[in-house]
CSV table of C-alpha atoms in Angstrom, one decimal:
chain,number,residue,atom,x,y,z
A,1,THR,CA,12.6,-0.3,-1.4
A,2,GLN,CA,11.8,0.5,-5.1
A,3,LEU,CA,8.2,-0.3,-5.5
A,4,LEU,CA,7.8,0.7,-9.2
A,5,GLU,CA,10.0,-0.7,-11.9
A,6,GLN,CA,10.1,1.0,-15.3
A,7,SER,CA,11.3,-0.5,-18.6
A,8,PRO,CA,13.2,0.2,-20.6
A,9,GLN,CA,15.6,2.3,-18.6
A,10,PHE,CA,17.0,4.0,-21.8
A,11,LEU,CA,15.5,4.3,-25.2
A,12,SER,CA,16.9,6.0,-28.3
A,13,ILE,CA,14.7,6.0,-31.4
A,14,GLN,CA,14.3,7.8,-34.7
A,15,GLU,CA,11.7,10.5,-35.2
A,16,GLY,CA,8.5,9.0,-36.4
A,17,GLU,CA,8.8,5.7,-34.6
A,18,ASN,CA,6.4,4.4,-32.0
A,19,LEU,CA,7.4,3.3,-28.4
A,20,THR,CA,6.0,2.0,-25.2
A,21,VAL,CA,7.2,2.5,-21.7
A,22,TYR,CA,6.1,0.2,-18.9
A,23,CYS,CA,5.7,0.8,-15.2
A,24,ASN,CA,5.2,-2.3,-13.1
A,25,SER,CA,4.7,-3.0,-9.4
A,26,SER,CA,3.5,-5.8,-7.1
A,27,SER,CA,1.6,-3.2,-5.1
A,28,VAL,CA,-1.8,-1.8,-5.7
A,29,PHE,CA,-2.1,2.0,-6.1
A,30,SER,CA,-5.2,4.2,-5.7
A,31,SER,CA,-4.0,6.3,-8.6
A,32,LEU,CA,-1.0,6.6,-10.9
A,33,GLN,CA,0.6,9.6,-12.5
A,34,TRP,CA,3.0,10.0,-15.4
A,35,TYR,CA,5.5,12.9,-15.5
A,36,ARG,CA,8.1,14.1,-18.0
A,37,GLN,CA,11.3,15.8,-16.8
A,38,GLU,CA,13.7,17.8,-18.8
A,39,PRO,CA,17.3,18.5,-17.8
A,40,GLY,CA,17.6,21.2,-15.1
A,41,GLU,CA,13.8,21.3,-14.5
A,42,GLY,CA,11.3,19.6,-12.2
A,43,PRO,CA,9.0,16.9,-13.5
A,44,VAL,CA,5.8,18.1,-15.3
A,45,LEU,CA,2.6,16.2,-14.7
A,46,LEU,CA,1.2,14.6,-17.9
A,47,VAL,CA,-1.7,12.5,-16.8
A,48,THR,CA,-3.4,10.9,-13.8
A,49,VAL,CA,-5.2,7.5,-14.1
A,50,VAL,CA,-7.4,6.3,-11.4
A,51,THR,CA,-9.7,3.4,-12.5
A,52,GLY,CA,-8.4,-0.1,-13.3
A,53,GLY,CA,-8.3,-0.5,-17.1
A,54,GLU,CA,-8.6,3.2,-17.7
A,55,VAL,CA,-7.1,4.5,-21.0
A,56,LYS,CA,-6.3,8.2,-21.4
A,57,LYS,CA,-5.1,9.9,-24.6
A,58,LEU,CA,-3.1,13.1,-24.7
A,59,LYS,CA,-2.5,13.9,-28.4
A,60,ARG,CA,0.1,11.3,-29.5
A,61,LEU,CA,0.5,9.9,-26.0
A,62,THR,CA,-1.7,7.0,-24.7
A,63,PHE,CA,-1.7,6.0,-21.1
A,64,GLN,CA,-3.2,2.8,-19.7
A,65,PHE,CA,-3.8,1.7,-16.1
A,66,GLY,CA,-3.7,-2.0,-15.5
A,67,ASP,CA,-6.9,-3.8,-14.5
A,68,ALA,CA,-5.5,-4.6,-11.1
A,69,ARG,CA,-4.1,-1.1,-10.6
A,70,LYS,CA,-0.6,-2.5,-10.2
A,71,ASP,CA,0.9,-1.4,-13.6
A,72,SER,CA,0.7,1.1,-16.3
A,73,SER,CA,2.0,1.8,-19.8
A,74,LEU,CA,2.7,4.9,-21.8
A,75,HIS,CA,2.6,4.6,-25.6
A,76,ILE,CA,3.9,7.4,-27.9
A,77,THR,CA,2.9,7.4,-31.5
A,78,ALA,CA,5.2,9.0,-34.2
A,79,ALA,CA,7.7,10.3,-31.7
A,80,GLN,CA,9.1,13.8,-32.2
A,81,PRO,CA,12.4,15.3,-30.8
A,82,GLY,CA,10.3,17.4,-28.4
A,83,ASP,CA,9.3,14.2,-26.7
A,84,THR,CA,12.8,13.7,-25.5
A,85,GLY,CA,13.1,13.6,-21.7
A,86,LEU,CA,12.9,11.5,-18.6
A,87,TYR,CA,9.6,9.8,-18.2
A,88,LEU,CA,8.5,8.9,-14.6
A,89,CYS,CA,5.6,7.1,-13.3
A,90,ALA,CA,4.4,7.6,-9.7
A,91,GLY,CA,1.9,5.6,-7.7
A,92,LEU,CA,-0.2,6.9,-4.9
A,93,ASN,CA,-0.8,4.4,-2.1
A,94,THR,CA,-3.6,4.3,0.4
A,95,GLY,CA,-1.4,6.1,2.9
A,96,ASN,CA,-1.4,9.1,0.5
A,97,GLN,CA,2.3,8.7,-0.2
A,98,PHE,CA,3.8,8.7,-3.7
A,99,TYR,CA,6.4,6.2,-4.9
A,100,PHE,CA,8.2,7.1,-8.1
A,101,GLY,CA,9.4,4.7,-10.7
A,102,THR,CA,13.0,4.2,-11.8
A,103,GLY,CA,12.5,6.4,-14.8
A,104,THR,CA,12.9,5.9,-18.6
A,105,SER,CA,15.2,8.2,-20.5
A,106,LEU,CA,13.9,8.8,-24.0
A,107,THR,CA,15.9,10.3,-26.8
A,108,VAL,CA,14.3,11.0,-30.1
A,109,ILE,CA,16.7,11.6,-32.9
A,110,PRO,CA,15.7,13.9,-35.7
B,1,LYS,CA,-1.2,31.3,-11.2
B,2,ALA,CA,2.5,31.4,-10.5
B,3,GLY,CA,4.1,28.0,-10.3
B,4,VAL,CA,6.1,26.4,-7.5
B,5,THR,CA,9.2,28.4,-6.7
B,6,GLN,CA,12.3,27.1,-5.0
B,7,THR,CA,15.3,29.0,-3.6
B,8,PRO,CA,18.2,28.9,-4.1
B,9,ARG,CA,18.5,27.2,-7.4
B,10,TYR,CA,22.1,26.2,-6.8
B,11,LEU,CA,24.1,25.7,-3.6
B,12,ILE,CA,27.6,24.5,-2.8
B,13,LYS,CA,28.5,23.5,0.7
B,14,THR,CA,31.2,21.5,2.5
B,15,ARG,CA,30.9,18.4,4.6
B,16,GLY,CA,29.6,19.0,8.1
B,17,GLN,CA,27.8,22.2,7.2
B,18,GLN,CA,24.0,22.6,7.3
B,19,VAL,CA,21.7,23.9,4.6
B,20,THR,CA,18.1,25.3,4.4
B,21,LEU,CA,16.1,25.1,1.2
B,22,SER,CA,12.9,27.0,0.6
B,23,CYS,CA,9.7,26.3,-1.3
B,24,SER,CA,6.7,28.4,-2.1
B,25,PRO,CA,3.8,26.4,-3.3
B,26,ILE,CA,1.1,27.4,-5.9
B,27,SER,CA,-1.4,29.7,-4.3
B,28,GLY,CA,-4.2,27.7,-2.6
B,29,HIS,CA,-2.2,24.5,-2.4
B,30,ARG,CA,-1.9,23.3,1.2
B,31,SER,CA,0.2,20.2,0.7
B,32,VAL,CA,4.0,20.4,0.1
B,33,SER,CA,6.2,17.4,-0.5
B,34,TRP,CA,10.0,17.2,-0.7
B,35,TYR,CA,12.0,14.7,-2.8
B,36,GLN,CA,15.6,13.9,-3.3
B,37,GLN,CA,16.7,13.0,-6.9
B,38,THR,CA,20.0,11.4,-7.6
B,39,PRO,CA,21.2,9.4,-10.7
B,40,GLY,CA,21.6,6.2,-8.7
B,41,GLN,CA,18.5,6.2,-6.6
B,42,GLY,CA,16.0,8.2,-8.7
B,43,LEU,CA,13.3,10.3,-7.0
B,44,GLN,CA,12.9,9.5,-3.4
B,45,PHE,CA,10.3,10.9,-1.0
B,46,LEU,CA,11.5,12.8,1.9
B,47,PHE,CA,8.4,14.2,3.6
B,48,GLU,CA,5.0,15.8,3.1
B,49,TYR,CA,3.5,18.7,5.0
B,50,PHE,CA,-0.2,19.6,5.1
B,51,SER,CA,-1.5,22.6,7.1
B,52,GLU,CA,1.8,23.0,9.0
B,53,THR,CA,1.8,19.3,10.1
B,54,GLN,CA,4.1,16.5,8.8
B,55,ARG,CA,1.7,14.1,7.2
B,56,ASN,CA,4.1,11.5,5.7
B,57,LYS,CA,7.8,10.8,6.1
B,58,GLY,CA,10.1,8.8,3.9
B,59,ASN,CA,13.1,6.7,4.9
B,60,PHE,CA,15.7,9.3,5.5
B,61,PRO,CA,17.9,9.9,8.6
B,62,GLY,CA,17.0,12.5,11.2
B,63,ARG,CA,19.5,15.0,9.7
B,64,PHE,CA,16.8,15.8,7.2
B,65,SER,CA,14.0,17.8,8.6
B,66,GLY,CA,11.3,20.2,7.4
B,67,ARG,CA,8.6,22.5,8.4
B,68,GLN,CA,5.7,24.4,6.9
B,69,PHE,CA,4.4,27.9,7.7
B,70,SER,CA,0.9,29.2,8.0
B,71,ASN,CA,1.1,30.6,4.4
B,72,SER,CA,2.0,27.0,3.2
B,73,ARG,CA,5.6,28.0,2.4
B,74,SER,CA,7.9,25.2,3.4
B,75,GLU,CA,11.6,24.8,4.3
B,76,MET,CA,13.7,21.7,4.5
B,77,ASN,CA,17.0,21.6,6.5
B,78,VAL,CA,19.8,19.2,6.2
B,79,SER,CA,22.4,19.2,9.0
B,80,THR,CA,25.9,17.7,9.1
B,81,LEU,CA,26.1,17.5,5.4
B,82,GLU,CA,27.7,14.4,3.8
B,83,LEU,CA,29.0,13.9,0.3
B,84,GLY,CA,26.1,11.6,-0.5
B,85,ASP,CA,23.7,14.4,0.1
B,86,SER,CA,24.6,16.0,-3.2
B,87,ALA,CA,21.4,15.8,-5.2
B,88,LEU,CA,18.6,17.8,-6.8
B,89,TYR,CA,16.0,18.6,-4.1
B,90,LEU,CA,12.6,19.0,-5.5
B,91,CYS,CA,9.5,20.5,-3.9
B,92,ALA,CA,6.0,19.7,-5.1
B,93,SER,CA,2.7,21.3,-4.1
B,94,SER,CA,-0.5,19.4,-4.6
B,95,TRP,CA,-4.2,19.5,-4.5
B,96,GLY,CA,-7.3,17.6,-5.4
B,97,PRO,CA,-8.6,14.1,-4.6
B,98,ASN,CA,-5.8,12.4,-6.6
B,99,ASN,CA,-3.1,14.6,-5.0
B,100,GLU,CA,-1.8,15.8,-8.4
B,101,GLN,CA,1.6,17.2,-7.8
B,102,PHE,CA,3.2,20.3,-9.4
B,103,PHE,CA,7.0,20.5,-9.1
B,104,GLY,CA,9.3,23.4,-8.7
B,105,PRO,CA,12.6,23.6,-10.7
B,106,GLY,CA,14.6,22.2,-7.8
B,107,THR,CA,17.6,23.2,-5.8
B,108,ARG,CA,20.9,21.6,-7.0
B,109,LEU,CA,23.0,20.9,-3.8
B,110,THR,CA,26.6,20.0,-4.2
B,111,VAL,CA,28.5,18.9,-1.1
B,112,LEU,CA,32.3,19.1,-1.3
């Protein structure tokens, strides 16, 4: 069972554009993490959000956790080619188990 | 601190064989999780070990097993390999109240 749905699945944009990736679930998570994965490598942790409604900023990346702790979004401002990669959200349930989202493959064209 | 290391990085096996993959976590991390990543199914949780005990298990057949040693290093074993077992196997060590995970580079397993 896939508990976390990400949209869009694929995204190809020009350098300088803004974008938003969504991570949705019908389940409540105690925390949610976002990762970026590049080809041939393991995912790299970007951020952890814990509190409903929490907003965290990491340079040009803004992460938000939904009020009900069921969904999250990642917004990238002025995308750069270095942002290219597979973005994954992962929710931690009360049983201390992670469920990963379906992934969003982002390509930023110079 | 050194990151999570996984060996081997690449492996080719034939159907019916078995395979053992190894993971060394970040020093001080006591939790190790294993995941299978495929293009069709994405990242799926296999199991988690904490202090040599399996703490969580995903929905995989019994052919997939693992263990953790006293130094927190972990191994996973897949017996009677099937073509569908071809995947990137990722290991992650974690710590902290939010269980933040740090992944290794993975082992690419190809079953012929």
